[in-house]
Coordinates of N, CA and C in Angstrom, one line a residue:
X1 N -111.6 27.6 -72.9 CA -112.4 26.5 -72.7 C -111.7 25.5 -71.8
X2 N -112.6 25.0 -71.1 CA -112.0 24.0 -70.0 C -111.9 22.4 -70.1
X3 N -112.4 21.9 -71.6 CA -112.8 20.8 -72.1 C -111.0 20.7 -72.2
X4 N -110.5 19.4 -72.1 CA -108.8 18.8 -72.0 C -109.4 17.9 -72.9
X5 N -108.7 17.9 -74.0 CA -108.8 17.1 -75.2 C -107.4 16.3 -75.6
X6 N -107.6 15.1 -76.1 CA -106.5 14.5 -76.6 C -107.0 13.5 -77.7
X7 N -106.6 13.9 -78.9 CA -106.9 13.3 -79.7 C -105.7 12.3 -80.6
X8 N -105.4 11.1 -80.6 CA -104.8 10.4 -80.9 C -104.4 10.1 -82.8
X9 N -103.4 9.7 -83.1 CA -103.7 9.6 -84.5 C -104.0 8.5 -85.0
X10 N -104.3 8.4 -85.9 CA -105.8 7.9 -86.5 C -105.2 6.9 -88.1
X11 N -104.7 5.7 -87.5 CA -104.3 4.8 -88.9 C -105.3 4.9 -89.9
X12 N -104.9 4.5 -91.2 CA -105.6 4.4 -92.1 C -106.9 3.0 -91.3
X13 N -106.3 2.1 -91.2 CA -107.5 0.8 -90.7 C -108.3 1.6 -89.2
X14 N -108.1 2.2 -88.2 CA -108.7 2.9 -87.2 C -109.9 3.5 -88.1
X15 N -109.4 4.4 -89.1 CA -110.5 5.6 -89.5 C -111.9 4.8 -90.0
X16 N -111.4 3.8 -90.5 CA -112.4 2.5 -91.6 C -113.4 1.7 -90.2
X17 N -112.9 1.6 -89.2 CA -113.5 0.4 -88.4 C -114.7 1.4 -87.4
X18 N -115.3 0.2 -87.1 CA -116.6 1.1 -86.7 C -116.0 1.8 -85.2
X19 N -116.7 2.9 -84.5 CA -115.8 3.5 -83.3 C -117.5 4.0 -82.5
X20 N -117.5 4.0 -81.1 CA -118.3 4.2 -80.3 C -118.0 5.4 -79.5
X21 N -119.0 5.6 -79.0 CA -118.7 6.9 -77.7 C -119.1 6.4 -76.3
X22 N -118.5 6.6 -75.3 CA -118.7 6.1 -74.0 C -118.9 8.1 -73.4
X23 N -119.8 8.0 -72.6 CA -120.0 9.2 -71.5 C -120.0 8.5 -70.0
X24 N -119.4 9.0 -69.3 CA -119.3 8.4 -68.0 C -119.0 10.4 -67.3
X25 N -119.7 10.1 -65.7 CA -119.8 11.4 -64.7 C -118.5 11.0 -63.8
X26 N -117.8 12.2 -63.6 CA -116.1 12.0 -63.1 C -116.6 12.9 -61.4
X27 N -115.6 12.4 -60.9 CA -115.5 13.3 -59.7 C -113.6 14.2 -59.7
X28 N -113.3 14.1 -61.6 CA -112.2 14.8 -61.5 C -112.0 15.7 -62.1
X29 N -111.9 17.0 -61.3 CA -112.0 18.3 -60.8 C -111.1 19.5 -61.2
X30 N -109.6 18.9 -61.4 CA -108.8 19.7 -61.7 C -108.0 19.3 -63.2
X31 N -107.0 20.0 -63.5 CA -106.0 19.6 -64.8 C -104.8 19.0 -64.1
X32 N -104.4 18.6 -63.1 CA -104.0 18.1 -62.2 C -104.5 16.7 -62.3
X33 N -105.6 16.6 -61.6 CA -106.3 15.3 -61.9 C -106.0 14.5 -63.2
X34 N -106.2 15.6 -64.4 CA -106.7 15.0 -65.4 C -104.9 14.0 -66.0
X35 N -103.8 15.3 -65.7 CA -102.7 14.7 -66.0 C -102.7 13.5 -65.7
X36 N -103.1 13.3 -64.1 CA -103.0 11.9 -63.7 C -102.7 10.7 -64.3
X37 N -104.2 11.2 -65.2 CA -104.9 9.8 -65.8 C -104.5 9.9 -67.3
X38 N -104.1 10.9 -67.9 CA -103.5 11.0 -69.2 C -102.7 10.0 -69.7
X39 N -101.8 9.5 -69.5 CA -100.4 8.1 -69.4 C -101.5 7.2 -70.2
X40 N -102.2 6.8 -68.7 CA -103.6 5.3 -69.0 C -104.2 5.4 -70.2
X41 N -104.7 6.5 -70.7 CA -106.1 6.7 -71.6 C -105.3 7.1 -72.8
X42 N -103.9 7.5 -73.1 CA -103.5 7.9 -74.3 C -102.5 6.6 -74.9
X43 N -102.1 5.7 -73.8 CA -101.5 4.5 -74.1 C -102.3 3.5 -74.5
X44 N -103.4 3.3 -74.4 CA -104.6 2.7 -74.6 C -104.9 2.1 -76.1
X45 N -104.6 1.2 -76.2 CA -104.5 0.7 -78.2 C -106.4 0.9 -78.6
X46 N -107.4 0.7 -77.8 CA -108.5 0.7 -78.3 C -109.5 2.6 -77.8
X47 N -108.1 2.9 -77.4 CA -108.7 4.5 -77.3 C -108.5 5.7 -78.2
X48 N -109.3 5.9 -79.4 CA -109.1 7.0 -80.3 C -108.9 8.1 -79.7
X49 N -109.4 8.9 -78.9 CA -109.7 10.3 -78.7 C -110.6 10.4 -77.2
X50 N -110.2 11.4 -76.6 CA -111.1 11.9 -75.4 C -110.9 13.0 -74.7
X51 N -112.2 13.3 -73.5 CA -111.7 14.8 -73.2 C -112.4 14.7 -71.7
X52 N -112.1 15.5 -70.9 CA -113.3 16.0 -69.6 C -113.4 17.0 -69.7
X53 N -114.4 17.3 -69.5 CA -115.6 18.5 -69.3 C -115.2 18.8 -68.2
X54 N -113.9 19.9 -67.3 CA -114.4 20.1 -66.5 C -115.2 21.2 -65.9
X55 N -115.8 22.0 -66.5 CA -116.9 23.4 -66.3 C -118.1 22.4 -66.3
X56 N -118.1 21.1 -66.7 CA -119.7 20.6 -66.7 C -119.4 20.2 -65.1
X57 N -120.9 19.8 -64.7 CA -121.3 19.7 -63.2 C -120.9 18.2 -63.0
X58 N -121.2 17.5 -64.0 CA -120.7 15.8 -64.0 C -119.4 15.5 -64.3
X59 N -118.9 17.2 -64.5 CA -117.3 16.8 -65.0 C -117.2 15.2 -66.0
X60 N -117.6 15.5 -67.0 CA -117.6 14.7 -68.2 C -116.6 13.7 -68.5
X61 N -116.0 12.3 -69.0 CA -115.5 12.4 -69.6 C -116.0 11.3 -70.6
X62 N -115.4 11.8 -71.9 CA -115.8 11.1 -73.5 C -114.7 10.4 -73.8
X63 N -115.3 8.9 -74.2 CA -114.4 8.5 -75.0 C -114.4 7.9 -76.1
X64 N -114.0 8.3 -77.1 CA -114.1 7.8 -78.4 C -112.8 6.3 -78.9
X65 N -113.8 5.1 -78.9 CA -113.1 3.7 -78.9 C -113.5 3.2 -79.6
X66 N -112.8 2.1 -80.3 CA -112.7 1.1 -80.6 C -114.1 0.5 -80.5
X67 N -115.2 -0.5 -81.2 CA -116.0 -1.0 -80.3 C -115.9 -2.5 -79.4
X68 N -114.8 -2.8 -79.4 CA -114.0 -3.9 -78.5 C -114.2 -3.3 -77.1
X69 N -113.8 -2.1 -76.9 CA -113.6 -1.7 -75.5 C -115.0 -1.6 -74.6
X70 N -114.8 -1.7 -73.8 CA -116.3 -1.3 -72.6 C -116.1 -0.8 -71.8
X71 N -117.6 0.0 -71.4 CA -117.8 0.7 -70.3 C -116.7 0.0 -69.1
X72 N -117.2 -1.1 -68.9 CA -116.2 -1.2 -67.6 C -114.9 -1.9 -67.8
X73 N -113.9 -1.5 -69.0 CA -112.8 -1.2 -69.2 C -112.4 0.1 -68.8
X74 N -113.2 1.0 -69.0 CA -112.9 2.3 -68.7 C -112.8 2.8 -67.2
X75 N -114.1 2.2 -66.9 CA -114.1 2.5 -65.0 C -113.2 1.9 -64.2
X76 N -112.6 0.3 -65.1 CA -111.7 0.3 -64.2 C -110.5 0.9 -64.0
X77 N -109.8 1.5 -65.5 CA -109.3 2.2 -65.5 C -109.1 3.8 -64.5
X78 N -110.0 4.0 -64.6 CA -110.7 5.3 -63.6 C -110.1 4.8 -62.2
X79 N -111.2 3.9 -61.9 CA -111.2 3.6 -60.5 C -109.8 3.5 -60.1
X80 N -109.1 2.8 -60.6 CA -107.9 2.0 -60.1 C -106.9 3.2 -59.8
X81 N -107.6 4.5 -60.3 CA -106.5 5.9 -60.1 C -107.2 6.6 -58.5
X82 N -108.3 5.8 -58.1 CA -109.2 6.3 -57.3 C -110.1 7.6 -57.4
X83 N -110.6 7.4 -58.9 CA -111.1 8.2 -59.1 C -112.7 7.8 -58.9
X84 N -114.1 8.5 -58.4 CA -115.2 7.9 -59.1 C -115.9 8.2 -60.3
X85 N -116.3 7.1 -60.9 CA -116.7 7.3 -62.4 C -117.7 6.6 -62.7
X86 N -119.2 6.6 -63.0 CA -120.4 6.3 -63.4 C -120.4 6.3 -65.0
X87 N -121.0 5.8 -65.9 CA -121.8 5.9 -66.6 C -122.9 6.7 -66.7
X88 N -122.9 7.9 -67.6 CA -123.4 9.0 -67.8 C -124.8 8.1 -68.5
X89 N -126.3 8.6 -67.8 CA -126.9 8.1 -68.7 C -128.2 9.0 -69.7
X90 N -128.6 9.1 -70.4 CA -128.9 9.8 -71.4 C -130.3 10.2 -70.6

């Protein structure tokens, strides 16, 4: 499977507080890529868990947060690696 998962551990107060999902469409392509951005997204205090899809066509990425964090916390994050990243919309 080509889905790159990283799932973070999970305090007792994390598991209890409410948590959201963000979908956003990547233009990143490789596991290469994804290392890139791994550092940002796993140091991240309001980031539980996440993955990219990359076999999907929008090359996926999920994030499972905190609900403090936002969409464009994340993009900027993205961008600022020069990556492009949209909000996936339903």
């Amino acid at each position: 499977m080509s889905t790159i998962k990283n799932n973070l551990e999970h305090a007792s107060t994390e598991i209890s507080s409410t948590i959201h999902l963000l979908l956003f469409q990547t233009d990143i392509t490789s596991r290469k890529k994804v290392r890139y951005l791994k550092p940002l997204l796993n140091k991240h205090s309001d980031i539980l868990g996440w993955s990219i899809d990359l076999e999907d066509s929008d090359k996926v990425l999920r994030i499972e947060a905190k609900t403090n964090l936002t969409e464009a916390d994340i993009m900027g994050i993205v961008k600022d690696r020069g990556f492009h990243i949209e909000v996936l919309e339903d």
